[in-house]
Amino acid sequence: MIDVIVAGGGPTGVMLACELRLHGVRVVVLERDAEPTPVVRALGLHVRSIEVMDQRGLLERFLAHGRRSEVRGFFAGIEKPWPTGMDTAHGYVLGIPQPVTDRLLAERAGELGVEIRRGRELVGLSQDQDGVTAELADGTRLRSRYLVGCDGGRSTVRKLLGVGFPGEPSRVETLLGEMELTASPETLAAVTAEVRRTQKRFGAAPLGDGLYRVVVPAEGVAEDRSVPPTFEEVERQLRAVAGTDFGAHSPRWLSRFGDATRQAERYRVDRVLLAGDAAHIHPPTGGQGLNLGIQDAFNLGWKLAAEVNGWAPEGLLDSYHSERHPVAADVLDTTRAMMHLLSTEPGPRAVRRLVSELMDFDEVNRHLIEKITAIGVRYDFGEGHELLGRRLRDVKLKRGRLYALTHGGRGLLLDRTGRLSVAGWADRVDHVVDAAAELDVPAVLLRPDGHVVWVGEDQRDLLGKLPRWFGAAAG
């Protein structure tokens, strides 16, 4: 029997499969599409996703194919300087097209022994107390202990489970594509600057060799958004919004997206779970979608692996919903606010001017950007030290740096005292003694996703926390 079936071979599904394989879980990824999509829906990785890649030893691969920058305007396109004092060793955004992210994650999955089956569409599922049966479009049936739906906003898995997906439907729609433009760079820059004074959902970004990524508001909301727009529709909207089509020709691909905002009521139904866009959809404003899905996978992977491997303490797998559902709800609210600020109506434009003034205060600017980059996330682990529930940045150690020690996806006790022990949990938790660690606390216990679950120096107190996150002691 397969341990875990992942339905959906996008960034969320493949990241989850990689996390599971770190713990020896046999995982099969089912992807409906026979070939990877060339559509560039996401343009980069935010700080927390960059940290995630660093924690698993993948960052150098991504840096080799991306561009680091302190991008302005991530919050509703309001251009403010990158905030100072962000609590991270990676204070930048990594520009990298989604197809490249997909390829790099798939390569890593192959190295770890993940089986990705393309052209395999899940059309049915049932579950019992022992496992899940997945039915494919070709009539094949597969049996697994667990199944995770990472199959996008129109998730078949979510629909088959009957999980509610409340929220708001699309009210506006935007066309997106890559095409060649013959207009001069000067004309493009001048027209774009003029249009964006009032219409922030417009742009024409150069990609090189005469190719541009074009974004333009649609005339209305399509009845079936899974059907890509025609090139004629894009040309017509360019003329309507910008007064010119810029000599557009030779489209590479075309797509459309709306501003629907919805969230699954539950992320788990017995042995089936939801992650990524299958669990939440929202407008792409702020570039959070792909990042939110990767971070879902990072939270879920070690917990599901612990369940499969038999050491998960009671409630650990359920904590995936209790931790990630509020995070996504906050992202949805943030994107709702940003979409309001992008409106061309007088009221929202007045609010936008006020928010822009407030963002001149560095504390406000930092707070909003930390929301988008997800380094402000704090899980509720109860009362305690201010680090409790937060992920720990990549601190410097005498023997190098923290994230270099987290590639295996295990828990970690970073101990400046040298007096603590993880005996009984050494198969799940690494113990690193480093008096020179760049910390102002005696010791911290980290989960495999890097979040702090304990701060202190008392061994008895530590022994009370280890079973909560890492199960019963071995032997």
PDB file of N, CA and C in Angstrom, residues 179-229:
ATOM      1  N   MET A 179       3.710  37.991 -24.580  1.00  0.00           N
ATOM      2  CA  MET A 179       3.602  38.252 -26.016  1.00  0.00           C
ATOM      3  C   MET A 179       4.685  39.247 -26.427  1.00  0.00           C
ATOM      4  N   GLU A 180       4.887  39.386 -27.708  1.00  0.00           N
ATOM      5  CA  GLU A 180       5.838  40.361 -28.226  1.00  0.00           C
ATOM      6  C   GLU A 180       5.123  41.675 -28.497  1.00  0.00           C
ATOM      7  N   LEU A 181       5.813  42.788 -28.197  1.00  0.00           N
ATOM      8  CA  LEU A 181       5.287  44.125 -28.438  1.00  0.00           C
ATOM      9  C   LEU A 181       6.261  44.882 -29.327  1.00  0.00           C
ATOM     10  N   THR A 182       5.731  45.628 -30.281  1.00  0.00           N
ATOM     11  CA  THR A 182       6.609  46.374 -31.199  1.00  0.00           C
ATOM     12  C   THR A 182       6.763  47.829 -30.802  1.00  0.00           C
ATOM     13  N   ALA A 183       5.969  48.316 -29.876  1.00  0.00           N
ATOM     14  CA  ALA A 183       6.094  49.700 -29.426  1.00  0.00           C
ATOM     15  C   ALA A 183       7.462  49.922 -28.792  1.00  0.00           C
ATOM     16  N   SER A 184       7.961  51.136 -28.874  1.00  0.00           N
ATOM     17  CA  SER A 184       9.272  51.446 -28.310  1.00  0.00           C
ATOM     18  C   SER A 184       9.219  51.395 -26.786  1.00  0.00           C
ATOM     19  N   PRO A 185      10.336  51.109 -26.142  1.00  0.00           N
ATOM     20  CA  PRO A 185      10.362  51.103 -24.673  1.00  0.00           C
ATOM     21  C   PRO A 185       9.919  52.437 -24.077  1.00  0.00           C
ATOM     22  N   GLU A 186      10.242  53.537 -24.746  1.00  0.00           N
ATOM     23  CA  GLU A 186       9.862  54.854 -24.247  1.00  0.00           C
ATOM     24  C   GLU A 186       8.343  55.028 -24.257  1.00  0.00           C
ATOM     25  N   THR A 187       7.703  54.562 -25.365  1.00  0.00           N
ATOM     26  CA  THR A 187       6.247  54.648 -25.459  1.00  0.00           C
ATOM     27  C   THR A 187       5.597  53.767 -24.395  1.00  0.00           C
ATOM     28  N   LEU A 188       6.115  52.559 -24.256  1.00  0.00           N
ATOM     29  CA  LEU A 188       5.570  51.646 -23.258  1.00  0.00           C
ATOM     30  C   LEU A 188       5.657  52.238 -21.856  1.00  0.00           C
ATOM     31  N   ALA A 189       6.817  52.804 -21.518  1.00  0.00           N
ATOM     32  CA  ALA A 189       7.012  53.358 -20.185  1.00  0.00           C
ATOM     33  C   ALA A 189       6.083  54.536 -19.942  1.00  0.00           C
ATOM     34  N   ALA A 190       5.948  55.394 -20.924  1.00  0.00           N
ATOM     35  CA  ALA A 190       5.111  56.592 -20.765  1.00  0.00           C
ATOM     36  C   ALA A 190       3.640  56.235 -20.628  1.00  0.00           C
ATOM     37  N   VAL A 191       3.162  55.343 -21.490  1.00  0.00           N
ATOM     38  CA  VAL A 191       1.751  54.958 -21.448  1.00  0.00           C
ATOM     39  C   VAL A 191       1.445  54.202 -20.160  1.00  0.00           C
ATOM     40  N   THR A 192       2.331  53.283 -19.797  1.00  0.00           N
ATOM     41  CA  THR A 192       2.109  52.495 -18.582  1.00  0.00           C
ATOM     42  C   THR A 192       2.053  53.391 -17.352  1.00  0.00           C
ATOM     43  N   ALA A 193       2.973  54.348 -17.259  1.00  0.00           N
ATOM     44  CA  ALA A 193       2.985  55.262 -16.120  1.00  0.00           C
ATOM     45  C   ALA A 193       1.693  56.062 -16.049  1.00  0.00           C
ATOM     46  N   GLU A 194       1.189  56.495 -17.189  1.00  0.00           N
ATOM     47  CA  GLU A 194      -0.036  57.282 -17.213  1.00  0.00           C
ATOM     48  C   GLU A 194      -1.241  56.435 -16.802  1.00  0.00           C
ATOM     49  N   VAL A 195      -1.343  55.213 -17.356  1.00  0.00           N
ATOM     50  CA  VAL A 195      -2.477  54.356 -17.052  1.00  0.00           C
ATOM     51  C   VAL A 195      -2.483  53.967 -15.579  1.00  0.00           C
ATOM     52  N   ARG A 196      -1.296  53.668 -15.030  1.00  0.00           N
ATOM     53  CA  ARG A 196      -1.212  53.177 -13.652  1.00  0.00           C
ATOM     54  C   ARG A 196      -1.446  54.271 -12.612  1.00  0.00           C
ATOM     55  N   ARG A 197      -1.579  55.499 -13.057  1.00  0.00           N
ATOM     56  CA  ARG A 197      -1.950  56.551 -12.100  1.00  0.00           C
ATOM     57  C   ARG A 197      -3.326  56.265 -11.506  1.00  0.00           C
ATOM     58  N   THR A 198      -4.182  55.626 -12.308  1.00  0.00           N
ATOM     59  CA  THR A 198      -5.532  55.311 -11.819  1.00  0.00           C
ATOM     60  C   THR A 198      -5.858  53.822 -11.876  1.00  0.00           C
ATOM     61  N   GLN A 199      -5.198  53.065 -12.766  1.00  0.00           N
ATOM     62  CA  GLN A 199      -5.521  51.651 -12.948  1.00  0.00           C
ATOM     63  C   GLN A 199      -4.304  50.794 -12.588  1.00  0.00           C
ATOM     64  N   LYS A 200      -4.300  50.276 -11.341  1.00  0.00           N
ATOM     65  CA  LYS A 200      -3.143  49.514 -10.868  1.00  0.00           C
ATOM     66  C   LYS A 200      -3.119  48.095 -11.416  1.00  0.00           C
ATOM     67  N   ARG A 201      -4.228  47.622 -11.980  1.00  0.00           N
ATOM     68  CA  ARG A 201      -4.266  46.270 -12.548  1.00  0.00           C
ATOM     69  C   ARG A 201      -3.841  46.281 -14.009  1.00  0.00           C
ATOM     70  N   PHE A 202      -2.813  47.046 -14.323  1.00  0.00           N
ATOM     71  CA  PHE A 202      -2.302  47.140 -15.697  1.00  0.00           C
ATOM     72  C   PHE A 202      -0.785  47.158 -15.650  1.00  0.00           C
ATOM     73  N   GLY A 203      -0.172  46.506 -16.616  1.00  0.00           N
ATOM     74  CA  GLY A 203       1.283  46.550 -16.702  1.00  0.00           C
ATOM     75  C   GLY A 203       1.802  45.823 -17.921  1.00  0.00           C
ATOM     76  N   ALA A 204       2.999  46.174 -18.322  1.00  0.00           N
ATOM     77  CA  ALA A 204       3.688  45.511 -19.434  1.00  0.00           C
ATOM     78  C   ALA A 204       5.167  45.447 -19.067  1.00  0.00           C
ATOM     79  N   ALA A 205       5.582  44.313 -18.515  1.00  0.00           N
ATOM     80  CA  ALA A 205       6.946  44.163 -18.002  1.00  0.00           C
ATOM     81  C   ALA A 205       7.825  43.445 -19.016  1.00  0.00           C
ATOM     82  N   PRO A 206       8.986  44.016 -19.353  1.00  0.00           N
ATOM     83  CA  PRO A 206       9.871  43.374 -20.331  1.00  0.00           C
ATOM     84  C   PRO A 206      10.504  42.100 -19.783  1.00  0.00           C
ATOM     85  N   LEU A 207      10.554  41.076 -20.623  1.00  0.00           N
ATOM     86  CA  LEU A 207      11.184  39.807 -20.269  1.00  0.00           C
ATOM     87  C   LEU A 207      12.449  39.545 -21.082  1.00  0.00           C
ATOM     88  N   GLY A 208      12.724  40.423 -22.045  1.00  0.00           N
ATOM     89  CA  GLY A 208      13.883  40.257 -22.905  1.00  0.00           C
ATOM     90  C   GLY A 208      13.515  39.806 -24.301  1.00  0.00           C
ATOM     91  N   ASP A 209      14.324  40.200 -25.288  1.00  0.00           N
ATOM     92  CA  ASP A 209      14.125  39.799 -26.686  1.00  0.00           C
ATOM     93  C   ASP A 209      12.747  40.189 -27.216  1.00  0.00           C
ATOM     94  N   GLY A 210      12.252  41.361 -26.809  1.00  0.00           N
ATOM     95  CA  GLY A 210      10.976  41.849 -27.309  1.00  0.00           C
ATOM     96  C   GLY A 210       9.759  41.215 -26.690  1.00  0.00           C
ATOM     97  N   LEU A 211       9.965  40.299 -25.718  1.00  0.00           N
ATOM     98  CA  LEU A 211       8.857  39.602 -25.067  1.00  0.00           C
ATOM     99  C   LEU A 211       8.447  40.349 -23.801  1.00  0.00           C
ATOM    100  N   TYR A 212       7.131  40.451 -23.577  1.00  0.00           N
ATOM    101  CA  TYR A 212       6.610  41.178 -22.426  1.00  0.00           C
ATOM    102  C   TYR A 212       5.562  40.340 -21.702  1.00  0.00           C
ATOM    103  N   ARG A 213       5.486  40.545 -20.395  1.00  0.00           N
ATOM    104  CA  ARG A 213       4.391  39.994 -19.582  1.00  0.00           C
ATOM    105  C   ARG A 213       3.351  41.101 -19.470  1.00  0.00           C
ATOM    106  N   VAL A 214       2.177  40.870 -20.023  1.00  0.00           N
ATOM    107  CA  VAL A 214       1.140  41.889 -20.106  1.00  0.00           C
ATOM    108  C   VAL A 214       0.001  41.547 -19.154  1.00  0.00           C
ATOM    109  N   VAL A 215      -0.422  42.535 -18.379  1.00  0.00           N
ATOM    110  CA  VAL A 215      -1.552  42.398 -17.467  1.00  0.00           C
ATOM    111  C   VAL A 215      -2.526  43.527 -17.777  1.00  0.00           C
ATOM    112  N   VAL A 216      -3.808  43.176 -17.974  1.00  0.00           N
ATOM    113  CA  VAL A 216      -4.802  44.193 -18.318  1.00  0.00           C
ATOM    114  C   VAL A 216      -6.169  43.761 -17.792  1.00  0.00           C
ATOM    115  N   PRO A 217      -6.955  44.706 -17.262  1.00  0.00           N
ATOM    116  CA  PRO A 217      -8.294  44.338 -16.785  1.00  0.00           C
ATOM    117  C   PRO A 217      -9.152  43.776 -17.911  1.00  0.00           C
ATOM    118  N   ALA A 218      -9.953  42.774 -17.585  1.00  0.00           N
ATOM    119  CA  ALA A 218     -10.865  42.185 -18.567  1.00  0.00           C
ATOM    120  C   ALA A 218     -12.131  43.037 -18.652  1.00  0.00           C
ATOM    121  N   GLU A 219     -12.905  42.786 -19.701  1.00  0.00           N
ATOM    122  CA  GLU A 219     -14.141  43.539 -19.900  1.00  0.00           C
ATOM    123  C   GLU A 219     -15.191  43.167 -18.861  1.00  0.00           C
ATOM    124  N   GLY A 220     -15.199  41.899 -18.457  1.00  0.00           N
ATOM    125  CA  GLY A 220     -16.139  41.414 -17.457  1.00  0.00           C
ATOM    126  C   GLY A 220     -15.583  40.154 -16.833  1.00  0.00           C
ATOM    127  N   VAL A 221     -16.444  39.363 -16.218  1.00  0.00           N
ATOM    128  CA  VAL A 221     -16.044  38.095 -15.613  1.00  0.00           C
ATOM    129  C   VAL A 221     -16.538  36.967 -16.505  1.00  0.00           C
ATOM    130  N   ALA A 222     -15.615  36.132 -16.978  1.00  0.00           N
ATOM    131  CA  ALA A 222     -15.965  35.031 -17.883  1.00  0.00           C
ATOM    132  C   ALA A 222     -16.816  34.000 -17.154  1.00  0.00           C
ATOM    133  N   GLU A 223     -17.718  33.383 -17.898  1.00  0.00           N
ATOM    134  CA  GLU A 223     -18.554  32.341 -17.323  1.00  0.00           C
ATOM    135  C   GLU A 223     -17.728  31.127 -16.921  1.00  0.00           C
ATOM    136  N   ASP A 224     -16.703  30.817 -17.728  1.00  0.00           N
ATOM    137  CA  ASP A 224     -15.802  29.704 -17.432  1.00  0.00           C
ATOM    138  C   ASP A 224     -14.372  30.218 -17.462  1.00  0.00           C
ATOM    139  N   ARG A 225     -13.816  30.480 -16.264  1.00  0.00           N
ATOM    140  CA  ARG A 225     -12.478  31.064 -16.214  1.00  0.00           C
ATOM    141  C   ARG A 225     -11.385  30.055 -16.514  1.00  0.00           C
ATOM    142  N   SER A 226     -11.740  28.773 -16.644  1.00  0.00           N
ATOM    143  CA  SER A 226     -10.733  27.785 -17.017  1.00  0.00           C
ATOM    144  C   SER A 226     -10.388  27.892 -18.503  1.00  0.00           C
ATOM    145  N   VAL A 227     -11.235  28.599 -19.262  1.00  0.00           N
ATOM    146  CA  VAL A 227     -10.978  28.792 -20.692  1.00  0.00           C
ATOM    147  C   VAL A 227     -10.119  30.043 -20.869  1.00  0.00           C
ATOM    148  N   PRO A 228      -8.932  29.925 -21.460  1.00  0.00           N
ATOM    149  CA  PRO A 228      -8.074  31.093 -21.611  1.00  0.00           C
ATOM    150  C   PRO A 228      -8.687  32.114 -22.557  1.00  0.00           C
ATOM    151  N   PRO A 229      -8.337  33.394 -22.398  1.00  0.00           N
ATOM    152  CA  PRO A 229      -8.858  34.412 -23.302  1.00  0.00           C
ATOM    153  C   PRO A 229      -8.272  34.254 -24.696  1.00  0.00           C
TER     154      PRO A 229
END
